[in-house]
PDB file of C-alpha atoms in Angstrom:
ATOM      1  CA  MET A 573       1.712  21.054   6.438  1.00 59.00           C
ATOM      2  CA  LEU A 574       4.237  18.124   5.804  1.00 83.00           C
ATOM      3  CA  ILE A 575       2.695  14.663   5.345  1.00 90.00           C
ATOM      4  CA  ASN A 576       4.535  11.875   7.149  1.00 92.00           C
ATOM      5  CA  PHE A 577       4.111   8.753   5.144  1.00 94.00           C
ATOM      6  CA  PHE A 578       6.377   6.524   7.418  1.00 95.00           C
ATOM      7  CA  ARG A 579       4.445   6.913  10.687  1.00 95.00           C
ATOM      8  CA  LYS A 580       5.445   4.254  13.277  1.00 96.00           C
ATOM      9  CA  GLU A 581       1.925   3.586  14.206  1.00 96.00           C
ATOM     10  CA  CYS A 582       1.048   2.620  10.600  1.00 96.00           C
ATOM     11  CA  LYS A 583       3.974   0.240  10.076  1.00 97.00           C
ATOM     12  CA  THR A 584       3.861  -3.573  10.157  1.00 97.00           C
ATOM     13  CA  GLU A 585       6.937  -5.646   9.012  1.00 97.00           C
ATOM     14  CA  SER A 586       8.212  -9.110   8.181  1.00 97.00           C
ATOM     15  CA  ASN A 587      11.231 -10.943   7.141  1.00 97.00           C
ATOM     16  CA  ASN A 588       9.422 -14.212   6.270  1.00 97.00           C
ATOM     17  CA  GLU A 589       9.921 -15.750   2.856  1.00 97.00           C
ATOM     18  CA  LYS A 590       6.331 -15.288   1.972  1.00 96.00           C
ATOM     19  CA  PHE A 591       3.581 -13.173   3.450  1.00 97.00           C
ATOM     20  CA  GLY A 592       0.465 -11.417   2.578  1.00 96.00           C
ATOM     21  CA  LEU A 593      -0.809  -7.967   2.580  1.00 97.00           C
ATOM     22  CA  CYS A 594      -4.470  -7.480   3.900  1.00 94.00           C
ATOM     23  CA  ASP A 595      -7.190  -4.981   3.970  1.00 92.00           C
ATOM     24  CA  ASP A 596     -10.466  -5.651   5.786  1.00 83.00           C
ATOM     25  CA  PRO A 597     -13.453  -5.743   3.494  1.00 77.00           C
ATOM     26  CA  PRO A 598     -15.539  -2.615   2.771  1.00 73.00           C
ATOM     27  CA  PRO A 599     -16.541  -0.476   4.443  1.00 73.00           C
ATOM     28  CA  ALA A 600     -12.926  -0.662   5.858  1.00 74.00           C
ATOM     29  CA  THR A 601     -12.144   1.520   8.794  1.00 84.00           C
ATOM     30  CA  GLU A 602      -8.799   0.172   9.824  1.00 91.00           C
ATOM     31  CA  PRO A 603      -5.394   0.399   8.031  1.00 95.00           C
ATOM     32  CA  ALA A 604      -4.083  -2.386   5.685  1.00 95.00           C
ATOM     33  CA  TYR A 605      -1.385  -4.558   7.255  1.00 96.00           C
ATOM     34  CA  ILE A 606       1.039  -7.390   6.827  1.00 97.00           C
ATOM     35  CA  ASN A 607      -0.226 -10.843   7.635  1.00 96.00           C
ATOM     36  CA  GLU A 608       2.024 -13.766   7.979  1.00 96.00           C
ATOM     37  CA  ASN A 609      -0.260 -16.603   9.071  1.00 93.00           C
ATOM     38  CA  ASN A 610      -3.707 -16.630   7.339  1.00 91.00           C
ATOM     39  CA  CYS A 611      -3.022 -16.914   3.580  1.00 90.00           C
ATOM     40  CA  ARG A 612      -6.971 -17.013   2.981  1.00 89.00           C
ATOM     41  CA  GLN A 613      -6.986 -13.284   3.991  1.00 91.00           C
ATOM     42  CA  TRP A 614      -4.096 -12.242   1.669  1.00 94.00           C
ATOM     43  CA  ILE A 615      -5.039  -9.747  -1.157  1.00 93.00           C
ATOM     44  CA  ALA A 616      -1.485  -9.657  -2.352  1.00 94.00           C
ATOM     45  CA  VAL A 617       1.374 -12.059  -1.844  1.00 95.00           C
ATOM     46  CA  VAL A 618       4.972 -10.882  -1.084  1.00 96.00           C
ATOM     47  CA  LYS A 619       7.742 -13.280  -1.987  1.00 96.00           C
ATOM     48  CA  ASN A 620      10.955 -12.486  -0.023  1.00 96.00           C
ATOM     49  CA  PRO A 621      13.390 -15.299  -0.688  1.00 96.00           C
ATOM     50  CA  HIS A 622      16.327 -13.457   0.844  1.00 96.00           C
ATOM     51  CA  ARG A 623      14.328 -12.855   4.078  1.00 96.00           C
ATOM     52  CA  GLN A 624      14.926  -9.172   3.891  1.00 95.00           C
ATOM     53  CA  THR A 625      13.083  -6.895   6.484  1.00 97.00           C
ATOM     54  CA  VAL A 626      10.134  -5.650   4.503  1.00 97.00           C
ATOM     55  CA  LYS A 627       8.099  -2.892   5.961  1.00 98.00           C
ATOM     56  CA  PHE A 628       4.503  -1.983   5.020  1.00 98.00           C
ATOM     57  CA  TYR A 629       3.382   1.520   5.952  1.00 98.00           C
ATOM     58  CA  ALA A 630      -0.509   1.891   5.704  1.00 97.00           C
ATOM     59  CA  VAL A 631      -1.596   5.108   4.032  1.00 96.00           C
ATOM     60  CA  ASP A 632      -5.456   4.687   3.736  1.00 94.00           C
ATOM     61  CA  HIS A 633      -7.007   5.146   7.255  1.00 93.00           C
ATOM     62  CA  CYS A 634      -3.592   6.096   8.840  1.00 93.00           C
ATOM     63  CA  VAL A 635      -2.151   8.908   6.878  1.00 93.00           C
ATOM     64  CA  PRO A 636      -4.572  11.925   6.382  1.00 91.00           C
ATOM     65  CA  ILE A 637      -4.332  13.513   2.878  1.00 91.00           C
ATOM     66  CA  TYR A 638      -6.746  16.163   2.319  1.00 90.00           C
ATOM     67  CA  LYS A 639      -8.114  17.825  -0.877  1.00 89.00           C
ATOM     68  CA  GLU A 640      -7.917  21.691  -1.288  1.00 88.00           C
ATOM     69  CA  ASP A 641     -11.674  21.765  -0.200  1.00 91.00           C
ATOM     70  CA  GLY A 642     -10.721  20.151   3.144  1.00 89.00           C
ATOM     71  CA  ASN A 643     -12.306  16.726   2.232  1.00 91.00           C
ATOM     72  CA  MET A 644     -10.219  13.486   2.574  1.00 90.00           C
ATOM     73  CA  GLU A 645      -8.342  12.262  -0.574  1.00 89.00           C
ATOM     74  CA  SER A 646      -9.074   8.791  -1.738  1.00 91.00           C
ATOM     75  CA  ARG A 647      -5.551   7.203  -1.299  1.00 93.00           C
ATOM     76  CA  CYS A 648      -3.844   3.910  -1.953  1.00 95.00           C
ATOM     77  CA  ASP A 649      -3.653   1.279   0.976  1.00 95.00           C
ATOM     78  CA  GLY A 650      -0.034   1.555   1.590  1.00 97.00           C
ATOM     79  CA  ILE A 651       3.633   1.491   0.793  1.00 98.00           C
ATOM     80  CA  VAL A 652       6.053  -1.490   0.849  1.00 97.00           C
ATOM     81  CA  SER A 653       9.511  -0.509   1.808  1.00 97.00           C
ATOM     82  CA  TYR A 654      12.667  -2.754   1.545  1.00 96.00           C
ATOM     83  CA  LEU A 655      16.360  -1.912   1.156  1.00 94.00           C
ATOM     84  CA  ASN A 656      15.960   1.344  -0.810  1.00 95.00           C
ATOM     85  CA  ASN A 657      12.924   0.446  -2.788  1.00 96.00           C
ATOM     86  CA  LEU A 658       9.322   1.558  -2.570  1.00 97.00           C
ATOM     87  CA  ILE A 659       6.257  -0.018  -3.814  1.00 97.00           C
ATOM     88  CA  PHE A 660       2.774   1.750  -3.661  1.00 98.00           C
ATOM     89  CA  VAL A 661      -0.081  -0.680  -3.254  1.00 97.00           C
ATOM     90  CA  GLU A 662      -3.792  -0.571  -3.780  1.00 96.00           C
ATOM     91  CA  LEU A 663      -5.574  -3.760  -2.529  1.00 94.00           C
ATOM     92  CA  LYS A 664      -8.941  -4.766  -3.988  1.00 91.00           C
ATOM     93  CA  GLU A 665     -11.300  -7.743  -3.709  1.00 85.00           C
ATOM     94  CA  ARG A 666     -13.723  -7.110  -6.559  1.00 77.00           C
ATOM     95  CA  LYS A 667     -15.013  -9.383  -9.416  1.00 77.00           C
ATOM     96  CA  LYS A 668     -16.149  -6.692 -11.642  1.00 81.00           C
ATOM     97  CA  GLY A 669     -16.796  -3.012 -12.049  1.00 81.00           C
ATOM     98  CA  GLN A 670     -14.244  -0.239 -12.201  1.00 88.00           C
ATOM     99  CA  TRP A 671     -11.851  -1.578  -9.549  1.00 89.00           C
ATOM    100  CA  PHE A 672      -8.649  -1.022 -11.589  1.00 90.00           C
ATOM    101  CA  LYS A 673      -9.502   2.350 -12.661  1.00 92.00           C
ATOM    102  CA  LYS A 674     -10.320   3.472  -9.170  1.00 93.00           C
ATOM    103  CA  GLY A 675      -7.234   1.663  -7.817  1.00 92.00           C
ATOM    104  CA  ARG A 676      -4.988   3.444 -10.388  1.00 95.00           C
ATOM    105  CA  GLU A 677      -6.631   6.913  -9.380  1.00 95.00           C
ATOM    106  CA  GLN A 678      -5.953   6.041  -5.693  1.00 95.00           C
ATOM    107  CA  LEU A 679      -2.308   5.287  -6.536  1.00 96.00           C
ATOM    108  CA  THR A 680      -1.946   8.351  -8.640  1.00 96.00           C
ATOM    109  CA  VAL A 681      -3.181  10.711  -5.903  1.00 95.00           C
ATOM    110  CA  THR A 682      -0.879   9.089  -3.294  1.00 96.00           C
ATOM    111  CA  ILE A 683       2.164   9.066  -5.570  1.00 96.00           C
ATOM    112  CA  LYS A 684       1.747  12.875  -6.464  1.00 94.00           C
ATOM    113  CA  ARG A 685       1.348  13.830  -2.873  1.00 94.00           C
ATOM    114  CA  PHE A 686       4.247  11.766  -1.869  1.00 94.00           C
ATOM    115  CA  LYS A 687       6.342  13.357  -4.695  1.00 94.00           C
ATOM    116  CA  SER A 688       5.455  16.793  -3.326  1.00 91.00           C
ATOM    117  CA  GLU A 689       6.737  15.865   0.160  1.00 89.00           C
ATOM    118  CA  CYS A 690       9.696  13.436  -0.736  1.00 89.00           C
ATOM    119  CA  ASP A 691      12.344  13.175  -3.375  1.00 89.00           C
ATOM    120  CA  LEU A 692      11.625   9.874  -5.185  1.00 91.00           C
ATOM    121  CA  ASN A 693      15.120  10.136  -6.873  1.00 91.00           C
ATOM    122  CA  THR A 694      16.683   9.103  -3.612  1.00 93.00           C
ATOM    123  CA  TYR A 695      15.113   5.672  -4.017  1.00 96.00           C
ATOM    124  CA  ASP A 696      16.767   3.023  -6.268  1.00 96.00           C
ATOM    125  CA  ARG A 697      13.345   1.694  -7.517  1.00 96.00           C
ATOM    126  CA  VAL A 698       9.750   2.971  -7.144  1.00 96.00           C
ATOM    127  CA  GLU A 699       6.864   0.843  -8.484  1.00 97.00           C
ATOM    128  CA  ALA A 700       3.057   0.877  -8.051  1.00 97.00           C
ATOM    129  CA  TYR A 701       0.533  -2.013  -8.163  1.00 96.00           C
ATOM    130  CA  VAL A 702      -3.242  -2.493  -8.006  1.00 95.00           C
ATOM    131  CA  CYS A 703      -3.656  -6.031  -6.595  1.00 92.00           C
ATOM    132  CA  ASN A 704      -7.026  -7.945  -6.697  1.00 89.00           C
ATOM    133  CA  SER A 705      -7.279 -11.254  -4.980  1.00 87.00           C
ATOM    134  CA  LEU A 706     -10.341 -12.030  -7.075  1.00 81.00           C
ATOM    135  CA  LYS A 707      -8.455 -11.396 -10.414  1.00 63.00           C
ATOM    136  CA  PRO A 708      -5.118 -13.162 -10.029  1.00 59.00           C
ATOM    137  CA  LEU A 709      -4.021 -12.766 -13.783  1.00 53.00           C
TER     138      LEU A 709
END
């Protein structure tokens, strides 16, 4: 069964010069999204000086991806899309623990599944980031 990573109901977008990506605190049940107004909620900051239309497609809590055993995969929060570029994003708000390792695993699972459904060579640039608002460095 094909996975649609670009579902309309999972999309938020902005052409502001600066906006944030948000995900509700655990246990999150809603998809991540673009937020243009409340910078205190931003986990990742997107700088968009040319005011391109940037789309964010939520994956976690919006695009079902299943393991072979039928259980849900742990997937990244979403995909930023602009021009012909993709950025896979995992959003975290943790001071300590295995947050980076877990985030990298979520990105890896999502990218592998994306590659099995879509040709990444059709994009000019593909990147992936684990973002943590509590660890800005």
